[in-house]
PDB file of C-alpha atoms in Angstrom:
ATOM      1  CA  ASP A 161      -0.008  -0.008  -0.001  1.00 73.00           C
ATOM      2  CA  MET A 162       1.154   3.507  -0.830  1.00 68.00           C
ATOM      3  CA  PRO A 163       1.035   6.070   1.955  1.00 68.00           C
ATOM      4  CA  PRO A 164      -1.508   8.832   1.381  1.00 67.00           C
ATOM      5  CA  PRO A 165      -0.168  11.868  -0.494  1.00 70.00           C
ATOM      6  CA  ALA A 166       1.305  14.654   1.611  1.00 81.00           C
ATOM      7  CA  ASN A 167      -1.164  17.322   2.612  1.00 88.00           C
ATOM      8  CA  PRO A 168       0.895  20.025   4.313  1.00 93.00           C
ATOM      9  CA  LEU A 169      -0.448  22.874   6.415  1.00 94.00           C
ATOM     10  CA  PHE A 170       1.634  26.024   6.820  1.00 96.00           C
ATOM     11  CA  ALA A 171       1.162  28.136   9.918  1.00 97.00           C
ATOM     12  CA  VAL A 172       2.656  31.039  11.817  1.00 97.00           C
ATOM     13  CA  PHE A 173       2.945  31.241  15.619  1.00 97.00           C
ATOM     14  CA  ALA A 174       4.075  34.783  16.521  1.00 97.00           C
ATOM     15  CA  ALA A 175       3.329  35.374  20.185  1.00 96.00           C
ATOM     16  CA  GLY A 176       4.459  35.072  23.725  1.00 96.00           C
ATOM     17  CA  ILE A 177       3.990  31.624  25.175  1.00 96.00           C
ATOM     18  CA  ASP A 178       1.173  31.696  27.677  1.00 96.00           C
ATOM     19  CA  GLN A 179      -1.958  29.717  28.448  1.00 96.00           C
ATOM     20  CA  PHE A 180      -4.028  31.580  25.821  1.00 97.00           C
ATOM     21  CA  SER A 181      -1.554  31.233  22.926  1.00 97.00           C
ATOM     22  CA  VAL A 182      -0.829  27.578  23.709  1.00 97.00           C
ATOM     23  CA  GLN A 183      -4.573  26.841  23.857  1.00 97.00           C
ATOM     24  CA  LYS A 184      -5.000  28.469  20.417  1.00 97.00           C
ATOM     25  CA  PHE A 185      -2.082  26.390  19.104  1.00 97.00           C
ATOM     26  CA  ALA A 186      -3.590  23.162  20.471  1.00 97.00           C
ATOM     27  CA  ASN A 187      -7.022  23.984  19.037  1.00 96.00           C
ATOM     28  CA  ASN A 188      -5.559  24.699  15.608  1.00 96.00           C
ATOM     29  CA  LEU A 189      -3.481  21.503  15.682  1.00 96.00           C
ATOM     30  CA  ALA A 190      -6.621  19.526  16.526  1.00 96.00           C
ATOM     31  CA  LEU A 191      -8.471  21.194  13.655  1.00 96.00           C
ATOM     32  CA  ALA A 192      -5.580  20.460  11.281  1.00 95.00           C
ATOM     33  CA  THR A 193      -5.751  16.755  12.114  1.00 94.00           C
ATOM     34  CA  GLN A 194      -9.551  16.746  11.615  1.00 95.00           C
ATOM     35  CA  LYS A 195      -9.079  18.352   8.189  1.00 94.00           C
ATOM     36  CA  GLN A 196      -6.715  15.522   7.230  1.00 92.00           C
ATOM     37  CA  PHE A 197      -3.503  17.556   7.016  1.00 94.00           C
ATOM     38  CA  THR A 198      -0.557  15.154   7.186  1.00 93.00           C
ATOM     39  CA  GLU A 199       2.204  17.676   7.922  1.00 94.00           C
ATOM     40  CA  LEU A 200       2.485  20.903   9.909  1.00 96.00           C
ATOM     41  CA  HIS A 201       5.103  23.456   8.920  1.00 97.00           C
ATOM     42  CA  VAL A 202       5.036  26.179  11.574  1.00 98.00           C
ATOM     43  CA  SER A 203       7.134  29.348  11.702  1.00 98.00           C
ATOM     44  CA  ILE A 204       7.714  30.306  15.345  1.00 98.00           C
ATOM     45  CA  GLN A 205       8.573  33.864  16.424  1.00 97.00           C
ATOM     46  CA  SER A 206       8.605  34.328  20.195  1.00 97.00           C
ATOM     47  CA  THR A 207      10.538  36.005  22.975  1.00 95.00           C
ATOM     48  CA  GLY A 208       9.366  33.293  25.358  1.00 95.00           C
ATOM     49  CA  GLY A 209       6.823  33.194  28.164  1.00 93.00           C
ATOM     50  CA  THR A 210       5.816  30.896  31.005  1.00 91.00           C
ATOM     51  CA  VAL A 211       7.751  27.689  31.570  1.00 91.00           C
ATOM     52  CA  CYS A 212       4.755  25.419  32.171  1.00 90.00           C
ATOM     53  CA  ASP A 213       3.063  26.539  28.944  1.00 95.00           C
ATOM     54  CA  GLY A 214       6.291  26.163  26.950  1.00 95.00           C
ATOM     55  CA  LEU A 215       6.791  22.644  28.298  1.00 95.00           C
ATOM     56  CA  PHE A 216       3.233  21.775  27.288  1.00 96.00           C
ATOM     57  CA  LEU A 217       3.889  23.077  23.768  1.00 97.00           C
ATOM     58  CA  TYR A 218       7.146  21.039  23.614  1.00 97.00           C
ATOM     59  CA  SER A 219       5.245  17.878  24.581  1.00 96.00           C
ATOM     60  CA  LEU A 220       2.390  18.654  22.176  1.00 97.00           C
ATOM     61  CA  LEU A 221       4.804  19.009  19.244  1.00 97.00           C
ATOM     62  CA  ARG A 222       6.615  15.788  20.174  1.00 96.00           C
ATOM     63  CA  SER A 223       3.396  13.792  20.402  1.00 96.00           C
ATOM     64  CA  SER A 224       1.591  15.341  17.440  1.00 96.00           C
ATOM     65  CA  PRO A 225      -0.245  12.800  15.277  1.00 94.00           C
ATOM     66  CA  ILE A 226       1.017  14.669  12.194  1.00 94.00           C
ATOM     67  CA  SER A 227       4.598  15.383  11.251  1.00 95.00           C
ATOM     68  CA  VAL A 228       5.841  18.750  12.560  1.00 97.00           C
ATOM     69  CA  THR A 229       8.585  20.964  11.133  1.00 98.00           C
ATOM     70  CA  ALA A 230       9.324  24.128  13.094  1.00 98.00           C
ATOM     71  CA  TYR A 231      11.024  27.145  11.538  1.00 98.00           C
ATOM     72  CA  ASN A 232      12.887  30.058  13.151  1.00 98.00           C
ATOM     73  CA  MET A 233      12.818  32.956  10.708  1.00 97.00           C
ATOM     74  CA  GLY A 234      13.840  35.619  13.234  1.00 97.00           C
ATOM     75  CA  SER A 235      14.217  34.915  16.913  1.00 97.00           C
ATOM     76  CA  VAL A 236      13.135  32.092  19.204  1.00 98.00           C
ATOM     77  CA  GLN A 237      13.991  32.865  22.796  1.00 95.00           C
ATOM     78  CA  SER A 238      13.764  31.500  26.305  1.00 92.00           C
ATOM     79  CA  ILE A 239      11.050  28.847  26.785  1.00 94.00           C
ATOM     80  CA  ALA A 240      10.154  29.200  23.089  1.00 97.00           C
ATOM     81  CA  THR A 241      13.481  27.474  22.350  1.00 96.00           C
ATOM     82  CA  ILE A 242      12.398  24.542  24.504  1.00 95.00           C
ATOM     83  CA  ALA A 243       9.038  24.378  22.686  1.00 97.00           C
ATOM     84  CA  PHE A 244      10.865  24.549  19.334  1.00 98.00           C
ATOM     85  CA  LEU A 245      12.859  21.441  20.301  1.00 97.00           C
ATOM     86  CA  GLY A 246       9.607  19.446  20.349  1.00 97.00           C
ATOM     87  CA  ALA A 247       9.443  19.390  16.544  1.00 98.00           C
ATOM     88  CA  ALA A 248      11.144  16.456  14.824  1.00 96.00           C
ATOM     89  CA  ARG A 249      12.499  18.729  12.073  1.00 97.00           C
ATOM     90  CA  ARG A 250      13.830  22.135  13.103  1.00 98.00           C
ATOM     91  CA  VAL A 251      14.839  24.683  10.470  1.00 98.00           C
ATOM     92  CA  VAL A 252      16.501  28.045  11.095  1.00 98.00           C
ATOM     93  CA  SER A 253      17.013  30.825   8.572  1.00 98.00           C
ATOM     94  CA  LYS A 254      20.618  31.919   8.108  1.00 97.00           C
ATOM     95  CA  HIS A 255      19.801  35.072  10.133  1.00 97.00           C
ATOM     96  CA  GLY A 256      17.812  33.383  12.884  1.00 98.00           C
ATOM     97  CA  LEU A 257      18.792  33.512  16.569  1.00 97.00           C
ATOM     98  CA  PHE A 258      17.998  31.328  19.583  1.00 96.00           C
ATOM     99  CA  MET A 259      18.398  32.142  23.266  1.00 92.00           C
ATOM    100  CA  VAL A 260      18.098  30.049  26.436  1.00 89.00           C
ATOM    101  CA  HIS A 261      18.495  31.052  30.088  1.00 74.00           C
ATOM    102  CA  ARG A 262      17.572  29.981  33.584  1.00 71.00           C
ATOM    103  CA  THR A 263      14.088  30.619  34.951  1.00 66.00           C
ATOM    104  CA  THR A 264      13.372  34.188  36.005  1.00 67.00           C
ATOM    105  CA  PHE A 265      10.513  35.696  37.971  1.00 64.00           C
ATOM    106  CA  SER A 266       9.535  39.068  39.383  1.00 65.00           C
ATOM    107  CA  PRO A 267       9.704  39.199  43.202  1.00 67.00           C
ATOM    108  CA  GLN A 268       7.604  42.361  43.299  1.00 66.00           C
ATOM    109  CA  ASN A 269       5.151  42.297  46.247  1.00 66.00           C
ATOM    110  CA  ALA A 270       6.484  38.913  47.444  1.00 64.00           C
ATOM    111  CA  SER A 271       6.942  38.171  51.138  1.00 74.00           C
ATOM    112  CA  GLY A 272      10.022  36.375  52.455  1.00 73.00           C
ATOM    113  CA  GLY A 273       8.171  33.068  52.485  1.00 75.00           C
ATOM    114  CA  MET A 274       6.921  33.604  48.949  1.00 71.00           C
ATOM    115  CA  LEU A 275      10.471  34.377  47.774  1.00 66.00           C
ATOM    116  CA  LYS A 276      11.697  31.074  49.214  1.00 68.00           C
ATOM    117  CA  GLU A 277       8.842  29.245  47.487  1.00 68.00           C
ATOM    118  CA  LEU A 278       9.508  31.027  44.179  1.00 65.00           C
ATOM    119  CA  THR A 279      13.186  30.114  44.420  1.00 65.00           C
ATOM    120  CA  GLY A 280      12.266  26.457  44.912  1.00 67.00           C
ATOM    121  CA  VAL A 281       9.863  26.541  41.962  1.00 64.00           C
ATOM    122  CA  ALA A 282      12.484  28.242  39.767  1.00 68.00           C
ATOM    123  CA  ASP A 283      14.954  25.472  40.659  1.00 68.00           C
ATOM    124  CA  MET A 284      12.385  22.818  39.680  1.00 69.00           C
ATOM    125  CA  GLU A 285      11.660  24.591  36.395  1.00 74.00           C
ATOM    126  CA  ASP A 286      15.413  24.852  35.687  1.00 73.00           C
ATOM    127  CA  GLU A 287      15.811  21.116  36.238  1.00 77.00           C
ATOM    128  CA  ARG A 288      13.008  20.350  33.784  1.00 81.00           C
ATOM    129  CA  THR A 289      14.207  22.708  31.064  1.00 81.00           C
ATOM    130  CA  GLU A 290      17.873  21.733  31.439  1.00 82.00           C
ATOM    131  CA  ALA A 291      16.939  18.057  31.126  1.00 84.00           C
ATOM    132  CA  ILE A 292      15.224  18.787  27.794  1.00 81.00           C
ATOM    133  CA  LEU A 293      18.154  20.904  26.589  1.00 82.00           C
ATOM    134  CA  ARG A 294      20.638  18.181  27.490  1.00 82.00           C
ATOM    135  CA  GLU A 295      18.492  15.609  25.672  1.00 89.00           C
ATOM    136  CA  HIS A 296      18.624  17.616  22.429  1.00 87.00           C
ATOM    137  CA  ILE A 297      21.724  19.777  22.320  1.00 85.00           C
ATOM    138  CA  ILE A 298      25.474  19.584  22.753  1.00 83.00           C
ATOM    139  CA  LEU A 299      27.221  22.673  24.047  1.00 79.00           C
ATOM    140  CA  LYS A 300      30.428  23.525  22.239  1.00 74.00           C
ATOM    141  CA  ASN A 301      32.872  25.934  23.888  1.00 68.00           C
ATOM    142  CA  ARG A 302      30.361  26.557  26.691  1.00 68.00           C
ATOM    143  CA  ASP A 303      29.730  25.021  30.079  1.00 64.00           C
ATOM    144  CA  TRP A 304      26.267  24.227  31.449  1.00 66.00           C
ATOM    145  CA  ARG A 305      27.246  25.847  34.752  1.00 66.00           C
ATOM    146  CA  ASP A 306      27.739  29.189  32.966  1.00 68.00           C
ATOM    147  CA  MET A 307      24.021  29.272  32.164  1.00 67.00           C
ATOM    148  CA  LYS A 308      23.320  29.863  35.863  1.00 72.00           C
ATOM    149  CA  GLU A 309      24.460  33.476  35.384  1.00 74.00           C
ATOM    150  CA  ASN A 310      24.257  34.056  31.630  1.00 77.00           C
ATOM    151  CA  ALA A 311      21.876  33.653  28.748  1.00 81.00           C
ATOM    152  CA  PHE A 312      23.211  31.559  25.855  1.00 85.00           C
ATOM    153  CA  TRP A 313      22.635  32.941  22.363  1.00 91.00           C
ATOM    154  CA  PHE A 314      23.008  30.792  19.262  1.00 92.00           C
ATOM    155  CA  THR A 315      23.403  31.954  15.667  1.00 96.00           C
ATOM    156  CA  ALA A 316      21.969  29.758  12.925  1.00 97.00           C
ATOM    157  CA  GLU A 317      25.321  27.985  12.440  1.00 96.00           C
ATOM    158  CA  GLU A 318      25.749  27.468  16.207  1.00 94.00           C
ATOM    159  CA  ALA A 319      22.175  26.179  16.466  1.00 96.00           C
ATOM    160  CA  LEU A 320      22.882  23.656  13.727  1.00 96.00           C
ATOM    161  CA  GLU A 321      26.174  22.559  15.340  1.00 94.00           C
ATOM    162  CA  SER A 322      24.599  22.176  18.769  1.00 92.00           C
ATOM    163  CA  GLY A 323      21.476  20.327  17.586  1.00 95.00           C
ATOM    164  CA  ILE A 324      18.873  23.014  18.254  1.00 96.00           C
ATOM    165  CA  ALA A 325      18.251  23.119  14.514  1.00 97.00           C
ATOM    166  CA  THR A 326      18.402  20.173  12.127  1.00 97.00           C
ATOM    167  CA  SER A 327      18.977  22.330   9.030  1.00 98.00           C
ATOM    168  CA  ILE A 328      19.342  25.870   7.772  1.00 98.00           C
ATOM    169  CA  GLY A 329      16.641  27.043   5.388  1.00 98.00           C
ATOM    170  CA  ASP A 330      13.553  29.164   5.004  1.00 97.00           C
ATOM    171  CA  PHE A 331       9.868  28.902   5.704  1.00 97.00           C
ATOM    172  CA  SER A 332       8.501  29.101   2.187  1.00 94.00           C
ATOM    173  CA  PRO A 333       4.956  27.859   1.591  1.00 94.00           C
ATOM    174  CA  ALA A 334       4.199  27.092  -2.023  1.00 88.00           C
ATOM    175  CA  LYS A 335       2.058  29.552  -3.920  1.00 91.00           C
ATOM    176  CA  GLY A 336      -1.580  28.746  -3.168  1.00 89.00           C
ATOM    177  CA  ALA A 337      -0.773  26.753  -0.006  1.00 88.00           C
ATOM    178  CA  GLU A 338      -3.086  27.106   2.941  1.00 86.00           C
ATOM    179  CA  LEU A 339      -1.561  29.400   5.609  1.00 93.00           C
ATOM    180  CA  TRP A 340      -3.014  29.640   9.106  1.00 94.00           C
ATOM    181  CA  SER A 341      -2.212  31.871  12.062  1.00 94.00           C
ATOM    182  CA  PHE A 342      -1.967  29.834  15.234  1.00 92.00           C
ATOM    183  CA  THR A 343      -2.161  32.946  17.422  1.00 86.00           C
ATOM    184  CA  ILE A 344      -5.382  34.758  16.462  1.00 74.00           C
TER     185      ILE A 344
END
């Protein structure tokens, strides 16, 4: 038996990662599967967002019933980089950038007890995100311990060498292809 012909869907996700945007993404992915699309090609542009929502998006991309290729055509930062790693194929434009860092939070209006709790939560989030990073990427000329104090930026070439990206290329839907926004 021949596999069914490819039926790709092209989409753009340009937003912060939060409960609302991830819910929209999940709803659109569900709709894409119902409409018999066999591939999702999604261009991601994001400065990051909340860790729990980014981890959900990572897991959703990994477990998608249709093939997912993620594209970075500009900048994918913070927890968005973790989400990006959920796609089996990961393409970055030659001018694309990635950034990862440890969990941050705003201590504004927090009591001493709340600060201790937030520190513990940040440590747990760091363990989860670092485990995913270590599963997917190899640091060259950098040490994991340095990420405790610094953000790591990756050019397209560095992203390819480290394993964040699987190839360098462009998001280029064919003329007449269906293009969805996964954020509105």
